[in-house]
Coordinates of C-alpha atoms and ligand atoms in Angstrom, one line a residue:
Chain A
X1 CA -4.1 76.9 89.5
X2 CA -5.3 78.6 92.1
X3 CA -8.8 76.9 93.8
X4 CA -11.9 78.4 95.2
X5 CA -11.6 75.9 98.6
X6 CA -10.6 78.1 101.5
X7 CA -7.9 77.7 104.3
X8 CA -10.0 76.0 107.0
X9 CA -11.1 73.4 104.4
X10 CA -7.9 72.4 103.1
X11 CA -6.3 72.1 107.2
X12 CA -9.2 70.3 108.1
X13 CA -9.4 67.2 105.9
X14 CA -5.8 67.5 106.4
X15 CA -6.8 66.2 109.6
X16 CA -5.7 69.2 111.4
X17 CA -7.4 69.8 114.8
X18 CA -8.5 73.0 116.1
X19 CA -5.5 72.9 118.3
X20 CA -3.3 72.6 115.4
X21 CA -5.0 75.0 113.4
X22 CA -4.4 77.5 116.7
X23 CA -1.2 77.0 116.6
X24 CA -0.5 77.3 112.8
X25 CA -2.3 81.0 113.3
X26 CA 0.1 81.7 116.5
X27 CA 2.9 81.0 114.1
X28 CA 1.5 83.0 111.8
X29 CA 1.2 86.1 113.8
X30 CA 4.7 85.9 114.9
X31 CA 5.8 85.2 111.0
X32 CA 4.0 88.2 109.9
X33 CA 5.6 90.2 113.1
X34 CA 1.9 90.8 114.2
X35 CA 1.6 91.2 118.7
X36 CA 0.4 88.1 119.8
X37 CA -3.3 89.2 120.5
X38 CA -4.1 89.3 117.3
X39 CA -4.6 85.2 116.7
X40 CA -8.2 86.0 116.7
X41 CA -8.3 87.9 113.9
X42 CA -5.9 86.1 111.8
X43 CA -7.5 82.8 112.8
X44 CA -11.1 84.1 111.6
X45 CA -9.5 85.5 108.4
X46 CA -7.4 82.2 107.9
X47 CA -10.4 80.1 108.2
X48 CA -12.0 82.1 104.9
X49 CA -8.5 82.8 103.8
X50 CA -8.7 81.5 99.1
X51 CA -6.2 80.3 97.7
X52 CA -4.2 83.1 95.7
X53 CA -2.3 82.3 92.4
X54 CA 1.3 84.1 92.7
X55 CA 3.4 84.4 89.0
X56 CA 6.7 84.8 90.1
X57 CA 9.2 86.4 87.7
X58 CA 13.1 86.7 87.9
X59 CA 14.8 89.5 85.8
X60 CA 18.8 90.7 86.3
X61 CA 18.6 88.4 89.7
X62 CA 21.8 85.6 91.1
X63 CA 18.9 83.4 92.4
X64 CA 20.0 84.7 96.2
X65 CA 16.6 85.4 97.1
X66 CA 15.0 82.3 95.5
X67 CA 16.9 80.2 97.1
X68 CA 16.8 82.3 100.6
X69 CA 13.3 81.6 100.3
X70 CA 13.0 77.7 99.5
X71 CA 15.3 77.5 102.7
X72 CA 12.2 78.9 104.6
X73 CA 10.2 76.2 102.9
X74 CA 10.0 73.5 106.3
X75 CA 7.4 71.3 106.7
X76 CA 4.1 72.1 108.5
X77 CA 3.5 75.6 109.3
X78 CA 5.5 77.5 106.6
X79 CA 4.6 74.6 104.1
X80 CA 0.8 74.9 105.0
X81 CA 1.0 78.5 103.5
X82 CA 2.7 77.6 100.4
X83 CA 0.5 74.8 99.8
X84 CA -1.8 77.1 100.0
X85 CA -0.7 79.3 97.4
X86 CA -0.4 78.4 93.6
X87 CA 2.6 79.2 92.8
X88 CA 2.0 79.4 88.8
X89 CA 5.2 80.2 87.0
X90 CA 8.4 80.5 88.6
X91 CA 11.5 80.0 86.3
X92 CA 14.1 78.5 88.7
X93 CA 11.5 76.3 90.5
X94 CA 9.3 74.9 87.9
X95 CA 9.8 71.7 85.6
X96 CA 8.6 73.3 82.4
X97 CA 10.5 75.4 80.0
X98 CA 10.6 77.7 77.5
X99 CA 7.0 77.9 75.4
X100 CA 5.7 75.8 77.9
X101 CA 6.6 77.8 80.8
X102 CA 5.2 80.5 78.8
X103 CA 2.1 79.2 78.3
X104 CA 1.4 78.4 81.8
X105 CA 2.0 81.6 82.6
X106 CA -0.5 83.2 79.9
X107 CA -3.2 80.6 81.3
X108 CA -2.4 82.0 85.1
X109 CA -2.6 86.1 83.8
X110 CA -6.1 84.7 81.9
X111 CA -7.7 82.3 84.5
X112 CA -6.5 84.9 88.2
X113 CA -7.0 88.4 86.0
X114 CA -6.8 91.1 88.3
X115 CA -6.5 88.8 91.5
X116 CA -3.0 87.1 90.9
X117 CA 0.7 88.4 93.3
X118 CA 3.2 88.8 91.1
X119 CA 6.7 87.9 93.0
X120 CA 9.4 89.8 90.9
X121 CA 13.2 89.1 91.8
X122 CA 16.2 91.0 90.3
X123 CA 16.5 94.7 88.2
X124 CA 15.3 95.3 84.8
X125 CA 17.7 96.5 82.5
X126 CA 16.9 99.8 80.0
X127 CA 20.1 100.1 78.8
X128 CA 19.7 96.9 76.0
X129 CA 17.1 94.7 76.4
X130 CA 19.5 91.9 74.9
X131 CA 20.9 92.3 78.4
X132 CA 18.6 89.9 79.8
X133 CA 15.7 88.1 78.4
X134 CA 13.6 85.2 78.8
X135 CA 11.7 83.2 76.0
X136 CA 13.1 85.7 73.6
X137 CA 10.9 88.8 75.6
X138 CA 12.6 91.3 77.3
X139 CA 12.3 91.7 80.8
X140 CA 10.5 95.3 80.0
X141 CA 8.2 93.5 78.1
X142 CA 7.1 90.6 80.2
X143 CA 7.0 93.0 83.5
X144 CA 4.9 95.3 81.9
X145 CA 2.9 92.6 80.2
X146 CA 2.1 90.6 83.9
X147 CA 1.8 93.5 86.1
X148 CA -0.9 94.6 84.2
X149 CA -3.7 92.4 85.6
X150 CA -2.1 91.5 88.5
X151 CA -3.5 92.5 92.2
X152 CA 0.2 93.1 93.6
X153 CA 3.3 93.3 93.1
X154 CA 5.9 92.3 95.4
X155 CA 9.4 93.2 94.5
X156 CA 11.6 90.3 96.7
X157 CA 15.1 92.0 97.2
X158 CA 17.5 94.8 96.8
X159 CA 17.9 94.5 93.1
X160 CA 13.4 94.6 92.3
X161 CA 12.6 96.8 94.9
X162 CA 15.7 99.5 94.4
X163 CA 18.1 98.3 91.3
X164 CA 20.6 96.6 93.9
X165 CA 24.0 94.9 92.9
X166 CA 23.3 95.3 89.1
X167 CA 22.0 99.1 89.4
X168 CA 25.3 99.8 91.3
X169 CA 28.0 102.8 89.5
X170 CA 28.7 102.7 86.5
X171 CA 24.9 101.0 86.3
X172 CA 26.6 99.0 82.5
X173 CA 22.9 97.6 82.0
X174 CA 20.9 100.4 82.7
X175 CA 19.1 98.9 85.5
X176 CA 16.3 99.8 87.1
X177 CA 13.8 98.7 89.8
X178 CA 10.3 97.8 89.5
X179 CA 8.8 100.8 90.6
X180 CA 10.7 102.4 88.5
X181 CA 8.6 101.1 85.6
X182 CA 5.3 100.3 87.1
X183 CA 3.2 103.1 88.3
X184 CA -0.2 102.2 88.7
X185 CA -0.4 98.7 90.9
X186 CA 0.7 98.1 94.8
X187 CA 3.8 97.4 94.8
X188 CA 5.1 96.0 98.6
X189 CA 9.7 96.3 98.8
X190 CA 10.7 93.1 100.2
X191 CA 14.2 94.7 100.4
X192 CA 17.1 92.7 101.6
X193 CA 20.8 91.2 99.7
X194 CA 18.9 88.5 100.0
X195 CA 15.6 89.6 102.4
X196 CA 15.1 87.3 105.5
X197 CA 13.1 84.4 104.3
X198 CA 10.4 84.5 106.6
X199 CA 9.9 88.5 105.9
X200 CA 9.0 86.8 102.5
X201 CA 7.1 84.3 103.6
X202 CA 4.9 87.3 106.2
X203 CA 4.5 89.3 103.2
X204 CA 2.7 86.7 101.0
X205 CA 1.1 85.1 105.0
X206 CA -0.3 88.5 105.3
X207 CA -1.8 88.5 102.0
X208 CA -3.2 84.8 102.0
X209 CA -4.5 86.2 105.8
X210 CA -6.1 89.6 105.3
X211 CA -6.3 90.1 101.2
X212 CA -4.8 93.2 101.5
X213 CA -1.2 94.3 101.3
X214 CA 0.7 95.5 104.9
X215 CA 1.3 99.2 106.1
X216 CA 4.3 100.4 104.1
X217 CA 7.1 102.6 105.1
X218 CA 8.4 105.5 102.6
X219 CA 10.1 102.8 100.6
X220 CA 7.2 100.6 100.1
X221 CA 8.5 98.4 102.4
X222 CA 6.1 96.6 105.2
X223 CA 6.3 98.6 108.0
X224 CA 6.1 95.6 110.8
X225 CA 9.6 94.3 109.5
X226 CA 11.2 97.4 108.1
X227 CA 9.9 100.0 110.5
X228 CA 12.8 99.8 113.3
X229 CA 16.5 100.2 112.2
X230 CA 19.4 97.7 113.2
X231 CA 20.5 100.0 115.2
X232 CA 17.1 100.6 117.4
X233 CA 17.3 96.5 118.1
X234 CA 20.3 95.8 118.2
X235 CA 21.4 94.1 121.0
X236 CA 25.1 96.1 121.2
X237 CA 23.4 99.4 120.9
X238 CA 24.2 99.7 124.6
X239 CA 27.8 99.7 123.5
X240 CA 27.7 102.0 121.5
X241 CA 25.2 104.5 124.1
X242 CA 28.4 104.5 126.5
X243 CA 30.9 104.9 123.7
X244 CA 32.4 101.6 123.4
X245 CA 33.9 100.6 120.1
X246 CA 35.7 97.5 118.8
X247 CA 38.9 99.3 116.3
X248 CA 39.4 95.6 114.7
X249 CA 37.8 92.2 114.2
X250 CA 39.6 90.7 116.8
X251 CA 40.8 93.1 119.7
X252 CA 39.2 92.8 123.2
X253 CA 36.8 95.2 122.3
X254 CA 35.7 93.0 119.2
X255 CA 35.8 90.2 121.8
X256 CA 33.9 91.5 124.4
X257 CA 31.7 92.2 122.1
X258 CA 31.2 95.8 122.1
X259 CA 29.8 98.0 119.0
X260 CA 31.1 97.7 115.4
X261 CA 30.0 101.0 114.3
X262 CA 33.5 102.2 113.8
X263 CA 34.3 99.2 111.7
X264 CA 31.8 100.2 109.3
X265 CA 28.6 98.9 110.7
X266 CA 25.6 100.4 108.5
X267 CA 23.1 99.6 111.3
X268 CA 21.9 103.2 112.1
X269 CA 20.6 104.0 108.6
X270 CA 19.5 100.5 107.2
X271 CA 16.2 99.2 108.2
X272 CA 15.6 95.5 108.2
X273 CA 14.1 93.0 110.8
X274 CA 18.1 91.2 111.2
X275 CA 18.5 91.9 115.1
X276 CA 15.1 90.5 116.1
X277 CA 14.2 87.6 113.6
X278 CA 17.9 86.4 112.6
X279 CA 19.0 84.4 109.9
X280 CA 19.5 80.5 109.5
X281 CA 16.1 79.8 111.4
X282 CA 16.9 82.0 114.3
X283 CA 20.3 81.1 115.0
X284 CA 22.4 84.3 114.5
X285 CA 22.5 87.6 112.8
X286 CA 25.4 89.4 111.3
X287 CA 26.3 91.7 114.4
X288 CA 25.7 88.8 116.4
X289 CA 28.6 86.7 114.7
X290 CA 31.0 90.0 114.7
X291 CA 30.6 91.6 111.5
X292 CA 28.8 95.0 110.8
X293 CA 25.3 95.0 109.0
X294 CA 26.4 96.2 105.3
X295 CA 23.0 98.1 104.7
X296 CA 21.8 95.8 102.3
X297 CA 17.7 96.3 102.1
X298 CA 18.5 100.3 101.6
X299 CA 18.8 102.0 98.6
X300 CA 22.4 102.2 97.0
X301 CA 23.5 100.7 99.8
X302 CA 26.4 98.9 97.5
X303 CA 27.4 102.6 96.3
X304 CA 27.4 103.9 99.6
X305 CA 31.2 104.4 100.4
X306 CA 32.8 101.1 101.5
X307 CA 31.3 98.5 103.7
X308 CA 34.5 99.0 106.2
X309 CA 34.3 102.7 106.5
X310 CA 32.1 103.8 109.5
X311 CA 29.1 105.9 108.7
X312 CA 29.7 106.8 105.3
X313 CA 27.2 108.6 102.9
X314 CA 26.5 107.2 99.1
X315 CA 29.0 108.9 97.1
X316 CA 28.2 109.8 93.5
X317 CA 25.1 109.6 91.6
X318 CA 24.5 107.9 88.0
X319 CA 22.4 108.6 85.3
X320 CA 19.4 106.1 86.0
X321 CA 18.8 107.2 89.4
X322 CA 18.9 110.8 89.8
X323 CA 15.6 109.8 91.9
X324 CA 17.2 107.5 94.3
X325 CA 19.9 110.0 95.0
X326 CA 17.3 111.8 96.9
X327 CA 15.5 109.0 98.6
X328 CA 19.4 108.0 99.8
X329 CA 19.3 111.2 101.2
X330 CA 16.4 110.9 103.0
X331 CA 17.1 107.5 104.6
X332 CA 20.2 109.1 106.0
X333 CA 18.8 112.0 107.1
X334 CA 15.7 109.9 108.9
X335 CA 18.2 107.3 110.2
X336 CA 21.2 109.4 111.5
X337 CA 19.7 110.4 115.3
X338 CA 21.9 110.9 117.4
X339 CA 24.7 112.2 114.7
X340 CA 26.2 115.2 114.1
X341 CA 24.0 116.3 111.4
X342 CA 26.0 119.9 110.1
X343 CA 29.1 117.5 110.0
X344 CA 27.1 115.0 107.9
X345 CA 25.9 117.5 105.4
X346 CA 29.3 119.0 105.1
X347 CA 30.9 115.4 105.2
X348 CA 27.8 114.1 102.1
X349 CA 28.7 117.7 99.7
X350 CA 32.0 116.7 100.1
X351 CA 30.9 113.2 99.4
X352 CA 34.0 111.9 102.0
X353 CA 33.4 109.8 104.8
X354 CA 32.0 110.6 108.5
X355 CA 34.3 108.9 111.1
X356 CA 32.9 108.6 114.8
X357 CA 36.3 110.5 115.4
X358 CA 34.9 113.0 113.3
X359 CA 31.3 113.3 114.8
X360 CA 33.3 113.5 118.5
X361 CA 35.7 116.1 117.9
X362 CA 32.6 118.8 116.4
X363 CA 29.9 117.6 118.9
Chain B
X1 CA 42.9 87.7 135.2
X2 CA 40.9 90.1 133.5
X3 CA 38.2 89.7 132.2
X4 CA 39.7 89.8 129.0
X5 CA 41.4 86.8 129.4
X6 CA 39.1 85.2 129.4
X7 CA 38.1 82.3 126.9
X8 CA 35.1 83.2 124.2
X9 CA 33.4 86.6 123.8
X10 CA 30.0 85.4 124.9
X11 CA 31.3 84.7 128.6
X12 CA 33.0 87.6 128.6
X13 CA 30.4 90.0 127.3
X14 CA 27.7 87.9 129.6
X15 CA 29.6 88.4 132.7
X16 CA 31.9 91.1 132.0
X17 CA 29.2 94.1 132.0
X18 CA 25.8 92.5 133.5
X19 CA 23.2 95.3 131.9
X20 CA 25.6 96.5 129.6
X21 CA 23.8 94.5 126.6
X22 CA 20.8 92.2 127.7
X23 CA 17.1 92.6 127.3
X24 CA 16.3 90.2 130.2
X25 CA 15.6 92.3 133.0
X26 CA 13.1 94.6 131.0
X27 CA 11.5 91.9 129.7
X28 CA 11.1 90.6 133.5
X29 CA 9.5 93.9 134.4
X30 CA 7.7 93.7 132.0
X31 CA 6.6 89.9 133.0
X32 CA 5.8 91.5 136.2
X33 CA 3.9 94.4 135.3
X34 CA 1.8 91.7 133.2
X35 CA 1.0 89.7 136.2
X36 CA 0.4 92.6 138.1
X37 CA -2.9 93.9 135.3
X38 CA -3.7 89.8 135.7
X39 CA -4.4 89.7 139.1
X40 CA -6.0 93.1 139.1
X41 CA -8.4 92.9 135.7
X42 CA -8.0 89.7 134.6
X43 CA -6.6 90.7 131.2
X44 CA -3.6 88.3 130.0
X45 CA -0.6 89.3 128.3
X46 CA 1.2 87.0 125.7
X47 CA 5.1 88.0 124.4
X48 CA 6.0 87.4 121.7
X49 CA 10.1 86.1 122.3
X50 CA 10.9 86.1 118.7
X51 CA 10.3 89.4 118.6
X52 CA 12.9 90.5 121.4
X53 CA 16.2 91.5 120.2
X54 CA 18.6 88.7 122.7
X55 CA 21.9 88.9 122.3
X56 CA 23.9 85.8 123.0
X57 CA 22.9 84.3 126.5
X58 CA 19.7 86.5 126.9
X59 CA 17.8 83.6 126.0
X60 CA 19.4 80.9 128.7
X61 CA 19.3 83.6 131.6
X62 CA 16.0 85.0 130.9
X63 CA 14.5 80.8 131.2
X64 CA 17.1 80.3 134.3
X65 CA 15.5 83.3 136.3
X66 CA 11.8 81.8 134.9
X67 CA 12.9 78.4 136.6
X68 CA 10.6 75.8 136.6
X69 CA 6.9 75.1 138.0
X70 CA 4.6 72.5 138.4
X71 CA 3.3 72.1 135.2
X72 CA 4.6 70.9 132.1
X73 CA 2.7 70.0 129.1
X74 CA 3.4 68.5 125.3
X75 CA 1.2 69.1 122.3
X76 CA 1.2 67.0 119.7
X77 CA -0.4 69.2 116.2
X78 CA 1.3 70.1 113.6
X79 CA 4.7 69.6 115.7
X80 CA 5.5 69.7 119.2
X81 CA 4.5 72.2 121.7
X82 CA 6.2 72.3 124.9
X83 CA 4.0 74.5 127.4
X84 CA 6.1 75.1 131.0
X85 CA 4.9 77.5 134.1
X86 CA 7.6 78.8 134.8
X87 CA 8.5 78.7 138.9
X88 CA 6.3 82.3 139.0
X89 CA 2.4 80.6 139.1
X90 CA 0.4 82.4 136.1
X91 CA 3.4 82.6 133.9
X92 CA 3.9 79.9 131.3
X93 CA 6.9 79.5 128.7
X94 CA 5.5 78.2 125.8
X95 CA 7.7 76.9 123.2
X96 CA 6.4 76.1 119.1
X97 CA 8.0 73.8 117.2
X98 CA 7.1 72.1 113.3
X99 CA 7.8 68.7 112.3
X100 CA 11.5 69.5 111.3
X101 CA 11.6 70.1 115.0
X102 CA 12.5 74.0 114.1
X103 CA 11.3 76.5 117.1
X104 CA 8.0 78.7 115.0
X105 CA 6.8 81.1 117.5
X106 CA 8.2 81.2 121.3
X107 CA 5.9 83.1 124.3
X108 CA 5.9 83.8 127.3
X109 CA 1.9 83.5 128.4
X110 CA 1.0 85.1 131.5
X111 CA -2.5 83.8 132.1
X112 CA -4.4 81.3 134.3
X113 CA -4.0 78.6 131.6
X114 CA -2.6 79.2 128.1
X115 CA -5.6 78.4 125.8
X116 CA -4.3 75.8 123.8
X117 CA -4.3 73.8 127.3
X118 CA -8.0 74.1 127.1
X119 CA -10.4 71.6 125.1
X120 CA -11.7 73.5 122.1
X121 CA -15.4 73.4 121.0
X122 CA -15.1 72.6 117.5
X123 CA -12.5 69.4 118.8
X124 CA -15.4 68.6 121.9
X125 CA -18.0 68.7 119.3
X126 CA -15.9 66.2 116.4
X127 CA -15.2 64.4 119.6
X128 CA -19.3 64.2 120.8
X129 CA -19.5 62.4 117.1
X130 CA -16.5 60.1 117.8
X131 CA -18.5 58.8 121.1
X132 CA -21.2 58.1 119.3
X133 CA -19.9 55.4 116.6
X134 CA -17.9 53.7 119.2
X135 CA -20.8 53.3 121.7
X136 CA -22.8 52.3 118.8
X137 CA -20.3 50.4 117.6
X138 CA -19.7 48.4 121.4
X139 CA -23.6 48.2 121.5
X140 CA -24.7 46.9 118.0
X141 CA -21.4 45.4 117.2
X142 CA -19.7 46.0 113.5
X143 CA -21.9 45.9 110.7
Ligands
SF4_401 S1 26.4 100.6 115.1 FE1 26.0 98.5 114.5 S2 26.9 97.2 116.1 FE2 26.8 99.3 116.9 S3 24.9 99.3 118.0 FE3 24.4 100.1 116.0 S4 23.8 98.3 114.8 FE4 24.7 97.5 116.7
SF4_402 S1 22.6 92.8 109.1 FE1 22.4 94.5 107.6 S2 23.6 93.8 105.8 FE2 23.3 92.0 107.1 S3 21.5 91.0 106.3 FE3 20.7 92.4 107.9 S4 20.3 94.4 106.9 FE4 21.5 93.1 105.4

């Protein structure tokens, strides 16, 4: 349960010297994406920083982001801020089950009221709450039922924060996302098929740091990792700037490395942190190994055409997400600089695909 | 031979079209401009590498035009630190790692000296303490 000792206590009878404890807010900075001169701040907030209690729930989910997450979990810096936090009730990672589980997580809801994160992972289906349930409550029921006295949400991936894989046409469950449902708390998109692990790991960072939630972007995602597209940062883009496309995975184009956008890279209208903090603790990144981003922290981005199909525009809408049709929109038109945007809009009505062939010949 | 004959796409996109993709030249100017504000107001600039978008072989060029200085330095806390000046005096590569020996934050510091070179008060104080018992401990004996 979470404990009233603060940050600077817990590092120093850990033995940690002020060096150490430097460094750990250095790494800090750069895991919440934060410039570098602001290791003052974060050290003086760290120092006071309490440990929150986070209830962590996972609804229509495949366990993606859980486990994106717990490959995140290294020793020492990153481990220092999970330590840190009481993770209360999580169903994949905790020993207890069923009433049990349950219990623990009514004495977490009771002990942290109105100061506990709630971590939610995967949709919530309308359609039948037989769909999916847990303990013998629906999903419905227990979201509603935590959020309520909870201080944050934060939806972790595609599926919480927009209705994902599971939302996608024909939408069988009825799935929806969690601000969907919830109207009245703070809810923070950690968007992402999974999200980057350490983008989850800044999000709660910044919370344990400052007590408040991040600047969010229009979809409630943190603006530090979500406010640049793919395409802004990625290192090809110059490629693409002198018109230099690869036609398949593996001609000399594709060798030398030039821009995937006509093999269906989503990068201009998908924003994610992928080109600057990489996957697999820094290694790579999608474009880097030679395959297009696939849009996955935007909206419908698993509706949106055909992953292979350059710069296509989300085809159809369905019945649970009339609202989302629009926000697609948006994205697209936001993200699309630099397109044609009457052949777009022609292109979206028709609901057919825009090929850089396309764009070229009416530009 | 062309320069598609060549053997792996990273060579060829490195060498094929020098500033058709890399960030390393900005990021020198900017290095420079840095030093530049240093030597004229004293203010210090500290980049943030990981949040740079490289491409493959940005990284190894950008540290082969650093070079190397006269200084190098190891930390020991919470992992090892690796601080280098690089061959340009006043700007220092400074490398994080944790104990899985996996990189967590990666600067360049351009500064006099990067300030987890320096002693830190809160450390000179504990160490003020630690003095004590041992002189008192070499002049009393053990207890
Ligand atoms: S279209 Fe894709 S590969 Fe090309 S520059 Fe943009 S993000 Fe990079
Ligand atoms: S490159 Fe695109 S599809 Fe791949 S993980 Fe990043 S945002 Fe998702």
């Amino acid at each position: 349960m979470a404990e009233n000792n603060t940050l600077g206590d817990s590092l120093r009878r850990h033995g940690v010297s002020r060096r150490g404890f430097l460094k750990f807010c250095t790494a800090t900075a750069s895991l919440m994406a934060l410039p570098p001169s602001m290791v003052p701040a974060i050290a003086a907030a760290l120092e006071k920083a309490r440990r929150p209690s986070v209830i962590w729930l996972s609804f229509q989910e495949c366990t993606g982001c859980t486990e994106s997450l717990t490959r995140s979990h290294s020793p020492s810096v990153e481990s220092l801020i999970f330590d840190h936090i009481s993770l209360d009730y999580h169903h994949t990672l905790q020993a207890a089950a069923g009433e049990a589980a349950e219990a623990a997580r009514e004495a977490a809801m009771h002990e942290n009221k109105g100061n506990y994160i709630l971590v939610v992972d995967g949709s919530i289906p309308l359609g039948n709450p037989g769909y999916s349930t847990i303990a013998g409550i629906s999903n419905l029921q227990m979201l509603e039922e935590t959020a309520k006295d909870a201080a944050a949400i934060v939806a972790v991936g595609t599926c919480a924060a927009f209705g994902g894989l599971p939302q996608a046409n024909p939408n069988p469950t009825g799935a929806v996302s969690v601000s969907d449902i919830i109207k009245n708390k703070p809810i923070i998109n950690v968007s992402g098929c999974p999200p980057i692990p350490t983008v989850i790991t800044g999000v709660l960072a910044h919370f344990l740091t400052f007590g408040t939630i991040p600047e969010l972007d229009q979809y409630n995602r943190p603006k530090v990792f979500y406010g640049q597209s793919i395409h802004d940062r990625c290192y090809r883009r110059p490629f693409y700037d002198k018109g230099l496309f690869a036609e398949t995975f593996d001609d000399e184009g594709a060798k030398a490395g030039w821009c995937l956008y006509k093999l269906g890279c989503k990068g201009p209208m998908t924003y994610n942190a992928c080109a600057t903090t990489k996957w697999n603790q820094g290694t790579s990144w999608p474009v880097e190994s030679g395959h297009g981003c696939l849009g996955c922290s935007e909206p419908r981005f698993w509706d949106a055409g055909g992953f292979y199909n350059a710069l296509s525009v989300p085809i159809s809408d369905n019945s649970q997400t009339v609202a989302f049709a629009a926000a697609a929109g948006l994205v697209l038109g936001a993200a699309a600089a630099g397109l044609n945007y009457k052949t777009k809009d022609e292109a979206q009505k028709a609901h057919a695909n825009v090929t850089v062939d396309d764009l070229e010949k009416t530009s | 031979m062309s320069v598609f004959e060549q053997k792996g796409s990273e060579a060829v996109s490195n060498r094929a079209m020098p500033g058709m993709t890399h960030n390393t030249l900005p990021l020198l100017h900017e290095v420079r401009h840095a030093l530049e504000r240093l030597l004229r107001t004293g203010e210090s600039t500290i980049i943030d590498l990981r949040a740079i978008p490289f491409g493959p072989g940005d990284e190894e060029r950008l540290l082969s035009l650093l070079g190397e200085g006269e200084v190098a330095a190891t930390l020991d806390a919470l992992g090892r630190t690796t601080v280098r000046e690089s061959r340009f005096s006043g700007v220092w590569i400074v490398d994080h790692y944790n104990s899985e020996a996996e990189r967590i934050a990666f600067q360049l510091e351009v500064i006099e000296i990067p300030a987890l070179l320096r002693a830190q008060t809160e450390d000179m104080y504990q160490s003020l303490g630690a003095l004590d018992s041992v002189l008192n401990a070499e002049m009393h004996g053990p207890e």
